[in-house]
PDB file of C-alpha atoms in Angstrom:
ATOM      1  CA  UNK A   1       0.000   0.000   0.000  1.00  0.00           C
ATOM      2  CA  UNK A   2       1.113   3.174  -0.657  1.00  0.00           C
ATOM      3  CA  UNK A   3       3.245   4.924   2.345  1.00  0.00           C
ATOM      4  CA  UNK A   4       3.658   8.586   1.401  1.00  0.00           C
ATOM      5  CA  UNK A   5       3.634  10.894  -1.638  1.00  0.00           C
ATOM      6  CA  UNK A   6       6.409  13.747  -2.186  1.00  0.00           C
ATOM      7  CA  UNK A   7       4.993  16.968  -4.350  1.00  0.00           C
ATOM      8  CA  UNK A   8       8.178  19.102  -5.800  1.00  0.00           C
ATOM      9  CA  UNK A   9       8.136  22.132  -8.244  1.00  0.00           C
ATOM     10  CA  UNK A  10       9.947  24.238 -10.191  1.00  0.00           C
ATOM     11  CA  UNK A  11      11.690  25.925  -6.770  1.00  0.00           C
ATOM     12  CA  UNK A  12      14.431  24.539  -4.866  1.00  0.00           C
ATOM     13  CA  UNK A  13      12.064  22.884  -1.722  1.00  0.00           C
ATOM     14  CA  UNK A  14       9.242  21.009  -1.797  1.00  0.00           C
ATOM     15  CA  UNK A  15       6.573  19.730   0.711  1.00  0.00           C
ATOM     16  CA  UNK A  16       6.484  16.340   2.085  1.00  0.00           C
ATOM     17  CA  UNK A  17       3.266  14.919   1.959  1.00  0.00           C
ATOM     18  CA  UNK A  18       2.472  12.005   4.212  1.00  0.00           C
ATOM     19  CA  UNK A  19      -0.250   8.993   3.946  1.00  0.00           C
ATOM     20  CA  UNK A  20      -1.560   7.614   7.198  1.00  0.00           C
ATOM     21  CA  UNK A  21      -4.337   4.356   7.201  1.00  0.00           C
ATOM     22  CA  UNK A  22      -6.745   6.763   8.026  1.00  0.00           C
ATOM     23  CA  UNK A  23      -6.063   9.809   5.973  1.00  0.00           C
ATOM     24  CA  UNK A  24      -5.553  12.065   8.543  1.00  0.00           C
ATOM     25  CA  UNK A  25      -1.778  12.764  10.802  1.00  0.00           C
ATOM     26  CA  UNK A  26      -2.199  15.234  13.736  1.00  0.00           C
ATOM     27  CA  UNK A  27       1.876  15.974  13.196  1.00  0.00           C
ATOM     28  CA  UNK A  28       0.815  16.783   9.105  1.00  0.00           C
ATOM     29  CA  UNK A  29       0.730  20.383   8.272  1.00  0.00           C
ATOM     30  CA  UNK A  30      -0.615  19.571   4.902  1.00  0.00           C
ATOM     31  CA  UNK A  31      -2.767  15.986   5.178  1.00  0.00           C
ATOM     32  CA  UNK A  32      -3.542  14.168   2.002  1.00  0.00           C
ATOM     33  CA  UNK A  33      -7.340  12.754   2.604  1.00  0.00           C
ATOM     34  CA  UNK A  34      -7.952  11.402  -1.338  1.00  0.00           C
ATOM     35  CA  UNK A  35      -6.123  10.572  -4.475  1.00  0.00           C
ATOM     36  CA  UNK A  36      -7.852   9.633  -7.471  1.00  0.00           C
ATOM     37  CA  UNK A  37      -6.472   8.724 -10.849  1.00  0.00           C
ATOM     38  CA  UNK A  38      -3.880   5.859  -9.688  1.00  0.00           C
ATOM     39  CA  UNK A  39      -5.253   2.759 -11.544  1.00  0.00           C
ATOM     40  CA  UNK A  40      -4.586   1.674 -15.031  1.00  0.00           C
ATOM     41  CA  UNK A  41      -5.561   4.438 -17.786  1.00  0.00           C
ATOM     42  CA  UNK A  42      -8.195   3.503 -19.870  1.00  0.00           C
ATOM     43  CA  UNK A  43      -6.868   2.542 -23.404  1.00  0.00           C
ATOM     44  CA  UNK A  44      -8.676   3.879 -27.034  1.00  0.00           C
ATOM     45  CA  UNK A  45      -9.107   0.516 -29.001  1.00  0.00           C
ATOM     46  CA  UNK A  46      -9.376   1.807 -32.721  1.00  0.00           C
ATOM     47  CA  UNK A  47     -11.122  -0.853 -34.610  1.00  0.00           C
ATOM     48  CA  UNK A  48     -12.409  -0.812 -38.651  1.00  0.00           C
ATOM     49  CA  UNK A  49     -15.410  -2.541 -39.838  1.00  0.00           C
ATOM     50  CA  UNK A  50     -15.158  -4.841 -42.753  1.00  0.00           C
ATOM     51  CA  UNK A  51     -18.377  -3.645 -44.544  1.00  0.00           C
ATOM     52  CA  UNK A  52     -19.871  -6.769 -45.606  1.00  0.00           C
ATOM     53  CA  UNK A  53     -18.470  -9.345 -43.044  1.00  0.00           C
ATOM     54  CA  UNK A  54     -19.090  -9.492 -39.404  1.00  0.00           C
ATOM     55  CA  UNK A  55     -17.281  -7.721 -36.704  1.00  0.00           C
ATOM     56  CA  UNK A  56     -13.966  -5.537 -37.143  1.00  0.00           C
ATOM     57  CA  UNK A  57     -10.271  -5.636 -37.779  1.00  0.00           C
ATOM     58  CA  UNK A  58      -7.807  -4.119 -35.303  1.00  0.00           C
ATOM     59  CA  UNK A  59      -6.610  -1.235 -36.313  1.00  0.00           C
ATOM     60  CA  UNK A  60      -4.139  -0.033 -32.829  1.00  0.00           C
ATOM     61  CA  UNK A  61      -4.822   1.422 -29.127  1.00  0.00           C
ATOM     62  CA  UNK A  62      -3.301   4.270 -27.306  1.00  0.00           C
ATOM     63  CA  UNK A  63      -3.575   5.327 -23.599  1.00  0.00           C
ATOM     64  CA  UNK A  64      -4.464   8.911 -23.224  1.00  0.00           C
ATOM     65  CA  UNK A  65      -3.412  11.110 -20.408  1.00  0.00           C
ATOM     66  CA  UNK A  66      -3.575   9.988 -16.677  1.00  0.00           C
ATOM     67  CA  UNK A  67      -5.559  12.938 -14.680  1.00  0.00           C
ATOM     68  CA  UNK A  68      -4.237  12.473 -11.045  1.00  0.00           C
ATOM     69  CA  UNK A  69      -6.649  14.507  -8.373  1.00  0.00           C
ATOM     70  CA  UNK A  70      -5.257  14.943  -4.704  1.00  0.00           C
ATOM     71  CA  UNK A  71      -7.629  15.786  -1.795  1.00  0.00           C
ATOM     72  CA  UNK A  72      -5.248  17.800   0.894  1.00  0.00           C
ATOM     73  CA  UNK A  73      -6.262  19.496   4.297  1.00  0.00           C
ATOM     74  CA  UNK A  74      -4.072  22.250   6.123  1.00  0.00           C
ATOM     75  CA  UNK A  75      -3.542  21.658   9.467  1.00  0.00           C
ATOM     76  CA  UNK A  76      -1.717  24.390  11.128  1.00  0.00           C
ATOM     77  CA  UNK A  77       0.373  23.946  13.665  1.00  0.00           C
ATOM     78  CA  UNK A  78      -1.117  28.091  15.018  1.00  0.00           C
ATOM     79  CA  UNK A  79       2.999  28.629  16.176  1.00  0.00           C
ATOM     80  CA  UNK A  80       4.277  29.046  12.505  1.00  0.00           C
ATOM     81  CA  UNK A  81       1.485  28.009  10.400  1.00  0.00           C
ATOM     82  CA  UNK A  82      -2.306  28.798   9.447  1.00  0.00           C
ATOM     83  CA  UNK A  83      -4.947  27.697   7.036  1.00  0.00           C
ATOM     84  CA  UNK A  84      -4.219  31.373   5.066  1.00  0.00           C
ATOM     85  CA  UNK A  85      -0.141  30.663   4.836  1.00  0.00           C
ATOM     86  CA  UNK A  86      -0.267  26.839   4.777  1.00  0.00           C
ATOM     87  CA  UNK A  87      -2.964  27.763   1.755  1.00  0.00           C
ATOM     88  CA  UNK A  88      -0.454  29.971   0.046  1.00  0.00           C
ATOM     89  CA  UNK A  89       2.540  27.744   0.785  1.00  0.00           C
ATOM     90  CA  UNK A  90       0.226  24.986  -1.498  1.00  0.00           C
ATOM     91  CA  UNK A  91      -0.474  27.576  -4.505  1.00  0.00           C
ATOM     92  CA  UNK A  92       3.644  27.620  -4.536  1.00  0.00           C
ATOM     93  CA  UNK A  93       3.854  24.017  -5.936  1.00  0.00           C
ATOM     94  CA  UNK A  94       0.146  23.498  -7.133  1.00  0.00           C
ATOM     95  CA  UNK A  95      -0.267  26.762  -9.129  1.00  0.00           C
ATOM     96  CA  UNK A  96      -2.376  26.436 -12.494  1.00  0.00           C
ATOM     97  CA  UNK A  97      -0.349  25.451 -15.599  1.00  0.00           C
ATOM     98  CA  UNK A  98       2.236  25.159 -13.220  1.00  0.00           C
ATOM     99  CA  UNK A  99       4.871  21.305 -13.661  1.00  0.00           C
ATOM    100  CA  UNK A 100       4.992  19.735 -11.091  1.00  0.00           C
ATOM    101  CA  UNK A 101       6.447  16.438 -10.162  1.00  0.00           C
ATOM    102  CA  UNK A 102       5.052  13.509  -7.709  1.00  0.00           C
ATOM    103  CA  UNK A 103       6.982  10.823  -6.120  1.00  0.00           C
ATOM    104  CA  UNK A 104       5.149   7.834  -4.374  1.00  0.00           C
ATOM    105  CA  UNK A 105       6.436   5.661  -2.275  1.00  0.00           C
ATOM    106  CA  UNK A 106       4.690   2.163  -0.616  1.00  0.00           C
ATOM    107  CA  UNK A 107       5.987  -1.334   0.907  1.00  0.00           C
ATOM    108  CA  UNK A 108       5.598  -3.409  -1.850  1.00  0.00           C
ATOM    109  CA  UNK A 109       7.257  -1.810  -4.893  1.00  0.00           C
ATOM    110  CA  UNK A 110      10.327   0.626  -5.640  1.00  0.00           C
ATOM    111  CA  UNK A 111       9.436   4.346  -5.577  1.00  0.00           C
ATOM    112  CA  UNK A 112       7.798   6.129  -8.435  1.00  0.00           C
ATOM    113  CA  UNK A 113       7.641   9.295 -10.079  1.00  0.00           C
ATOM    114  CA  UNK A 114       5.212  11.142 -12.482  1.00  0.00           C
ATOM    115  CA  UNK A 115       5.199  14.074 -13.803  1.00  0.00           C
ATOM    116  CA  UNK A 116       2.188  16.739 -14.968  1.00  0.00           C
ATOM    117  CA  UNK A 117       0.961  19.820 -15.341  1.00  0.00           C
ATOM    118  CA  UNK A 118      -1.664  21.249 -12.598  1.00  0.00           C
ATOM    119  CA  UNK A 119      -5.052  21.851 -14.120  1.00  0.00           C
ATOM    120  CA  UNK A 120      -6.820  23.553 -11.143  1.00  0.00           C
ATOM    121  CA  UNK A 121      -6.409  24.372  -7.355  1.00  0.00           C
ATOM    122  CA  UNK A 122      -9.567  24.849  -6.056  1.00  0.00           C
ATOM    123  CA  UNK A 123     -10.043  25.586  -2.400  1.00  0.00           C
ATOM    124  CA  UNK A 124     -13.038  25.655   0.089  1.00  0.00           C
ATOM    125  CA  UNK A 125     -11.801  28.645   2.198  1.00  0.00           C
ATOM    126  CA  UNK A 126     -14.787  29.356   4.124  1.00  0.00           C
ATOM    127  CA  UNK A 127     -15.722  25.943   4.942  1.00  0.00           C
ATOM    128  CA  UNK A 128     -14.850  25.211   8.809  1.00  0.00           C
ATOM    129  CA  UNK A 129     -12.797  21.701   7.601  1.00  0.00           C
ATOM    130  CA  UNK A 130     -11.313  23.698   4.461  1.00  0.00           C
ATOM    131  CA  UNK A 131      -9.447  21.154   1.590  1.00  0.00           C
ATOM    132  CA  UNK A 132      -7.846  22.014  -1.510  1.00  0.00           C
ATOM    133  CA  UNK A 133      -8.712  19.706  -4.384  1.00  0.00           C
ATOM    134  CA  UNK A 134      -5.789  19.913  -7.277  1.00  0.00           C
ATOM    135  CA  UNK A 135      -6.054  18.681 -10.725  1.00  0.00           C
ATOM    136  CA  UNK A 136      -3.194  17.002 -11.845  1.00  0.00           C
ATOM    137  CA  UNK A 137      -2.590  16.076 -15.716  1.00  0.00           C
ATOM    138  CA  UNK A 138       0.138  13.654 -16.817  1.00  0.00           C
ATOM    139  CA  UNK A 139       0.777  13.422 -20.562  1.00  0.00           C
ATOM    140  CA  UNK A 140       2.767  10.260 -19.797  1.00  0.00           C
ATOM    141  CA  UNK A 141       0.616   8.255 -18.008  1.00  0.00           C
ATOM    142  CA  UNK A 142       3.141   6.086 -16.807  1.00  0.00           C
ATOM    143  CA  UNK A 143       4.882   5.658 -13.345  1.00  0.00           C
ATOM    144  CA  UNK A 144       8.363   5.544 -13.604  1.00  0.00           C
ATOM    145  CA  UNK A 145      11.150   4.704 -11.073  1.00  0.00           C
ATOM    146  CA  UNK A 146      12.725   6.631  -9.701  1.00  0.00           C
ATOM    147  CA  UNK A 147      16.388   5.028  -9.343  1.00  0.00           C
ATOM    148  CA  UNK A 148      17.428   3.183 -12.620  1.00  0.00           C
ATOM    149  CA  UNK A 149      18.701  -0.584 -13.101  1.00  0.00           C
ATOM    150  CA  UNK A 150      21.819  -1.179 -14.114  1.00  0.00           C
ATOM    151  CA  UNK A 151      22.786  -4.890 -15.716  1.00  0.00           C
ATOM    152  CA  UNK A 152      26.542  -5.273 -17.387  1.00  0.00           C
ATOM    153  CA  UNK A 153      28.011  -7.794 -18.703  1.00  0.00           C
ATOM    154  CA  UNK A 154      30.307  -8.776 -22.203  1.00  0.00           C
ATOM    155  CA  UNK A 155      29.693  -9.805 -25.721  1.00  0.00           C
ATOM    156  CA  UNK A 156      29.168 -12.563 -27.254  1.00  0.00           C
ATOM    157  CA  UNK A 157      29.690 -14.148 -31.200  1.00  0.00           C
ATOM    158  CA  UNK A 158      26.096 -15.414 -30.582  1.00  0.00           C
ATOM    159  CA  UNK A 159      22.539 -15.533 -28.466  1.00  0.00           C
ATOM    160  CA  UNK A 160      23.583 -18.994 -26.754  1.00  0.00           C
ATOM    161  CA  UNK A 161      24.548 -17.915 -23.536  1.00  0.00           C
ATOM    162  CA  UNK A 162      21.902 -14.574 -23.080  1.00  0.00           C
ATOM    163  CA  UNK A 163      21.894 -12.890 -20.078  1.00  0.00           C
ATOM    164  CA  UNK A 164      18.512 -12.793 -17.839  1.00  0.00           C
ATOM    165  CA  UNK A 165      16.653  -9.686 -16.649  1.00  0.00           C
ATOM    166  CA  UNK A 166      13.938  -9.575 -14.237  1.00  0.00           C
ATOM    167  CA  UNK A 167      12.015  -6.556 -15.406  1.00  0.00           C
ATOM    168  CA  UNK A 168       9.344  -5.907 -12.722  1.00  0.00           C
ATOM    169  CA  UNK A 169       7.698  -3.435 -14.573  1.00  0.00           C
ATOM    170  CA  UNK A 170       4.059  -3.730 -15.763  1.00  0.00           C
ATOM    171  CA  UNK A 171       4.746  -1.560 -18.836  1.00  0.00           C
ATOM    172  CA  UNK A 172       7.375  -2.271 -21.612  1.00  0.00           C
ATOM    173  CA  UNK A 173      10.641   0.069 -21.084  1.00  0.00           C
ATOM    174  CA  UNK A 174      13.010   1.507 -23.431  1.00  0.00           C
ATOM    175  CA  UNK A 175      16.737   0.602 -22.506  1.00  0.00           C
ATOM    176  CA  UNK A 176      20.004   2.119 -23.479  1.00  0.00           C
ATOM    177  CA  UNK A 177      23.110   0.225 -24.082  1.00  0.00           C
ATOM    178  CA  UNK A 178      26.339   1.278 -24.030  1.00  0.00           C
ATOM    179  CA  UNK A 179      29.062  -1.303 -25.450  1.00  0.00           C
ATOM    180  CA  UNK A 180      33.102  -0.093 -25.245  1.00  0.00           C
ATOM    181  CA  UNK A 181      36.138  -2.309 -26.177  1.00  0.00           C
ATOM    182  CA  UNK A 182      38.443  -4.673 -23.934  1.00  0.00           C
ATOM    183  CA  UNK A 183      40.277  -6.409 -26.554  1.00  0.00           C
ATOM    184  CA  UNK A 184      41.637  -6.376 -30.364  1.00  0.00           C
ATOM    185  CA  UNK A 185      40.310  -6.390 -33.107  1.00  0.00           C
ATOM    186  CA  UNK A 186      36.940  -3.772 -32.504  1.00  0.00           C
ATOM    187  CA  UNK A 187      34.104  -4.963 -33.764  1.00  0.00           C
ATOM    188  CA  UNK A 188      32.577  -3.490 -36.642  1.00  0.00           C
ATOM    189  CA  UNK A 189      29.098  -5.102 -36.054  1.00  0.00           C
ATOM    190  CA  UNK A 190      26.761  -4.407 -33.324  1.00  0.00           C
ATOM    191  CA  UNK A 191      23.944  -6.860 -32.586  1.00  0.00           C
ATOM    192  CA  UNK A 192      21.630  -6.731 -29.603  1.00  0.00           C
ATOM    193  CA  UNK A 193      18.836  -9.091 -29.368  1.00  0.00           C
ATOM    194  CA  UNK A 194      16.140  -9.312 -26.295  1.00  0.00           C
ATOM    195  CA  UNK A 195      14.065 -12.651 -26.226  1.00  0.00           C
ATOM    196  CA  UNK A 196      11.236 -14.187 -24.381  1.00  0.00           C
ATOM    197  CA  UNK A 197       8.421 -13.050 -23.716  1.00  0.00           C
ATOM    198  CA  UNK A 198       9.094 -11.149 -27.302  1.00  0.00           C
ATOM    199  CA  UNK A 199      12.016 -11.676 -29.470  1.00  0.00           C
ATOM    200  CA  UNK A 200      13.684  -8.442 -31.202  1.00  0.00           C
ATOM    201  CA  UNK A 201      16.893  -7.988 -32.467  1.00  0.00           C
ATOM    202  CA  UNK A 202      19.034  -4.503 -33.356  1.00  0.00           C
ATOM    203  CA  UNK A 203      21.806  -4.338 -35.909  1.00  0.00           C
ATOM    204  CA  UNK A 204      24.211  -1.867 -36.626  1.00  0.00           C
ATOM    205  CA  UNK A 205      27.373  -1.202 -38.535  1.00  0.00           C
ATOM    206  CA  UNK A 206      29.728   0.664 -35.493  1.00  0.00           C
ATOM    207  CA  UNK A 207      33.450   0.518 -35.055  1.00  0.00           C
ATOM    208  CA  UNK A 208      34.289   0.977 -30.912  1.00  0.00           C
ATOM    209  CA  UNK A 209      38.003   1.600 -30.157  1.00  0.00           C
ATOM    210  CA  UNK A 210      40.068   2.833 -27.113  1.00  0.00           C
ATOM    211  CA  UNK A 211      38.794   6.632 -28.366  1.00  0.00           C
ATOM    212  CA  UNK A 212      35.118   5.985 -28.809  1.00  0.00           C
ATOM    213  CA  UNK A 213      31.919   3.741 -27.680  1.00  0.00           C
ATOM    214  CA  UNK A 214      29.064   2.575 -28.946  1.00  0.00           C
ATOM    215  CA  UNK A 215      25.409   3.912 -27.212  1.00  0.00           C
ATOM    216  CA  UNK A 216      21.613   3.167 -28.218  1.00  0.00           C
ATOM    217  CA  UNK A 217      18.828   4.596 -26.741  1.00  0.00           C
ATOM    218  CA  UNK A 218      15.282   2.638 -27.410  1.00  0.00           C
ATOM    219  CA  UNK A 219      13.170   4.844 -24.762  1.00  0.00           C
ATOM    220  CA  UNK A 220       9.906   6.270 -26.531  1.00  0.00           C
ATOM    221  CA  UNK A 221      10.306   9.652 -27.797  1.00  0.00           C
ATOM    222  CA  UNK A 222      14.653   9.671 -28.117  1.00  0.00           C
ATOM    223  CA  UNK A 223      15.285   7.018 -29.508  1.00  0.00           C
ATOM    224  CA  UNK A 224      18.853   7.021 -30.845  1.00  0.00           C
ATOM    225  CA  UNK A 225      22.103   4.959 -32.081  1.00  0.00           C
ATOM    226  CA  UNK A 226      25.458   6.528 -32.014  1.00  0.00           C
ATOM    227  CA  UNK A 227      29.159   6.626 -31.169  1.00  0.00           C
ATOM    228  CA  UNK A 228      30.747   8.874 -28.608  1.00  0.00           C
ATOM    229  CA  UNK A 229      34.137  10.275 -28.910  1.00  0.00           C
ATOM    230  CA  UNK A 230      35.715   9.810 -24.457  1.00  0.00           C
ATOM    231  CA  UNK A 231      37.739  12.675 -24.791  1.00  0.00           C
ATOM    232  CA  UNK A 232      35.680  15.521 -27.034  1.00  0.00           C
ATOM    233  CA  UNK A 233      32.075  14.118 -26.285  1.00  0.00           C
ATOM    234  CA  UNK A 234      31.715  14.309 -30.657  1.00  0.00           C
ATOM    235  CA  UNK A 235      28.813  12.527 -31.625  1.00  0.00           C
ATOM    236  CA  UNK A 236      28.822  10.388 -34.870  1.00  0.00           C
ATOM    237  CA  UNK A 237      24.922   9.426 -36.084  1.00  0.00           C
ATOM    238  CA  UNK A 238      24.638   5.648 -36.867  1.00  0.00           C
ATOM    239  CA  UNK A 239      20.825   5.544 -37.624  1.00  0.00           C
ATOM    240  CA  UNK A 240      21.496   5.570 -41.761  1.00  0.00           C
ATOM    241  CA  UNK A 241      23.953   2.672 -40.529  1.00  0.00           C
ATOM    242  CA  UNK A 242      20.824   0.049 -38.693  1.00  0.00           C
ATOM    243  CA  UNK A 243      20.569  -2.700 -40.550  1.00  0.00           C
ATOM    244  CA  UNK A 244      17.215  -2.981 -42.741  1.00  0.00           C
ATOM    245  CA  UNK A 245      14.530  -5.410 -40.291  1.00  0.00           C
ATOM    246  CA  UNK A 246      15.750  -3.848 -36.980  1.00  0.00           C
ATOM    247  CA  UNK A 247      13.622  -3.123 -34.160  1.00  0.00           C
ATOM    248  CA  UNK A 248      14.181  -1.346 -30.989  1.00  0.00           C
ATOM    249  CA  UNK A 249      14.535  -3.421 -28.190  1.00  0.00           C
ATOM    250  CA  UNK A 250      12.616  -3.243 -25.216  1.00  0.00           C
ATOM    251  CA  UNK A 251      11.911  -4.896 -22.379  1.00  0.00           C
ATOM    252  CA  UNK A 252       8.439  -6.754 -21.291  1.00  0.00           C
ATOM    253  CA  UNK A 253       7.268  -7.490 -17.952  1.00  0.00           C
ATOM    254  CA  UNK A 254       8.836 -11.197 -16.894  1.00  0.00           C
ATOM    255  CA  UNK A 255      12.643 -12.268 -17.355  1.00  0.00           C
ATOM    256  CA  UNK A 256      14.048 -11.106 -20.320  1.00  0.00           C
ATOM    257  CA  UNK A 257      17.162 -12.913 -22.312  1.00  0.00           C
ATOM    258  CA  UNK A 258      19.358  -9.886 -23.252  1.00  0.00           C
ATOM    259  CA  UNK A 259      22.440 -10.316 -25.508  1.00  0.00           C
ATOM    260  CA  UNK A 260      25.111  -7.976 -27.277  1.00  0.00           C
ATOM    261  CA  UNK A 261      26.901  -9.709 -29.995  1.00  0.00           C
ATOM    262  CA  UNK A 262      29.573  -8.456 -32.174  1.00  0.00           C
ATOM    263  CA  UNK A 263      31.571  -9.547 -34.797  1.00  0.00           C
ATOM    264  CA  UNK A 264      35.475  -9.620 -33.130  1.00  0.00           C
ATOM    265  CA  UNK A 265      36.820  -9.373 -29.943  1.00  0.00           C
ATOM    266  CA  UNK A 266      35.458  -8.731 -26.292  1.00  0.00           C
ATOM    267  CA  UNK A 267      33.369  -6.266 -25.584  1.00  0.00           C
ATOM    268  CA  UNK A 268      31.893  -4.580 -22.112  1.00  0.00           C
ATOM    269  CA  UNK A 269      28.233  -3.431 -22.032  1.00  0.00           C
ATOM    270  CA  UNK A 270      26.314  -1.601 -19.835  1.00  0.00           C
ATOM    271  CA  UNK A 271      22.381  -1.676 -20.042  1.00  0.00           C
ATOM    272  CA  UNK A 272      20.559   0.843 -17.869  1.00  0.00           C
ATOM    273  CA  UNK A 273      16.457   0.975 -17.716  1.00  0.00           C
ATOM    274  CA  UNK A 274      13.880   2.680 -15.541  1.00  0.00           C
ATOM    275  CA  UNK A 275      10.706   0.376 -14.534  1.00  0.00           C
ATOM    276  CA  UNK A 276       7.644   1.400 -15.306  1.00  0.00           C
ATOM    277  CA  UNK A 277       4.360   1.027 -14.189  1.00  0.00           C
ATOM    278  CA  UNK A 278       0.469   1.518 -15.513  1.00  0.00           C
ATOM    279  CA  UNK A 279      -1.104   1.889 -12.533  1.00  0.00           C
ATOM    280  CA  UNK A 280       0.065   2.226  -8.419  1.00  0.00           C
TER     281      UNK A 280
END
């Protein structure tokens, strides 16, 4: 269950804001008493009729934005705080069209991190138990973790002897890979294959030396293939370079077989991923 929630902003300090069994913390000076909008988002199925045959054909689904509301009550502590300043101190990191960024933490799962834009603040200032409902949207309605994984291990000439990742996520996860050299000759051929539950396998022409390493990027919206110069940070493009009947490799909920192969030598990889989650 979840444990507490952390709100931050755009300044330097943020609240912390604390869950208790029965919504309510006498030692709170801001008490969350609702949230709405953790479960799953519901997904658009986009189907096309067939005209003169039954039923439809599957045409693809999305998930739209998640729309997180939090119920919160001042308490002031009448030494520092009231409802007035403890009201204003909210409007800091809940201000409309203002980011804002939510961290959740419970006992059963790593913490998690989402990010939105506040729609509305709205507060019941003249009510003798005042709250202050805010309207959260996310355009990516996923939880994310906040600490990444980190798996390493070398190449191989083939997918016999994979490597196996737990990915606890609920939600398939970009990766990025970074493979550098250990031993002569470099390789000129860059193949990284994830199987089971899914099989996909990435191929690209790259040449990794003592100056330079190889780095690919399959996360949703920067996706990316390159080498990296150690010493001057240039950037060479490889995507012209991907074989034709790549796909980006990602990661599915369950264990994972995870390979780098190349064509020569011995190579080190690193593969870092955040877990990701549809609903808390």
């Amino acid at each position: 269950m979840l444990t507490k929630l952390e709100a931050y902003s755009t300044w330097l300090e943020a609240p912390t804001l604390a869950l208790s069994d029965g919504g309510r913390e006498e030692t709170d000076l801001i008490q969350i008493r609702g949230i709405t909008g953790l479960d799953p988002v519901k997904a658009a199925v986009n189907t096309s009729p067939f005209g003169s045959v039954d039923g439809s054909a599957y045409i693809g689904s999305s998930v739209a934005t998640r729309n997180i509301v939090l119920t919160l009550h001042p308490n002031p502590d009448w030494d520092m705080w009231t409802f007035e300043s403890l009201r204003r101190l909210l409007y800091l990191y809940f201000m409309p069209k203002s980011l804002t960024r939510l961290i959740f933490y419970s006992d059963d799962m790593p913490p998690v991190a989402i990010a939105g834009i506040v729609e509305d603040a709205n507060v019941s200032q003249f009510s003798k138990d005042p709250e202050m409902q805010v309207s959260i949207i996310c355009p990516d309605p996923y939880f994310t973790a906040v600490s990444p994984t980190v798996v390493t291990g070398q190449s191989d000439r083939d997918f016999s002897s994979p490597e196996e990742i737990q990915y606890n996520g609920d939600v398939v996860a970009g990766i990025n890979v970074e493979v550098t050299r250990v031993s002569d000759p470099a390789p000129t051929s860059v193949g990284i294959q994830v199987g089971d539950p899914s099989a996909s396998y990435f191929n690209v022409t790259a040449s990794v030396d003592l100056t330079k390493y190889f780095v690919m990027n399959s996360l949703d919206g920067n996706r990316f293939a390159q080498t990296v110069t150690f010493n001057t940070g240039v950037i060479a493009n490889l995507l012209s370079k991907i074989q034709t009947g790549s796909s980006w490799p990602v990661l599915q909920p369950g264990v994972n077989d995870f390979a780098v192969i190349t064509d020569a030598g011995v190579q080190d990889w690193q593969l870092t991923y955040y877990e990701r989650y549809g609903g808390l």
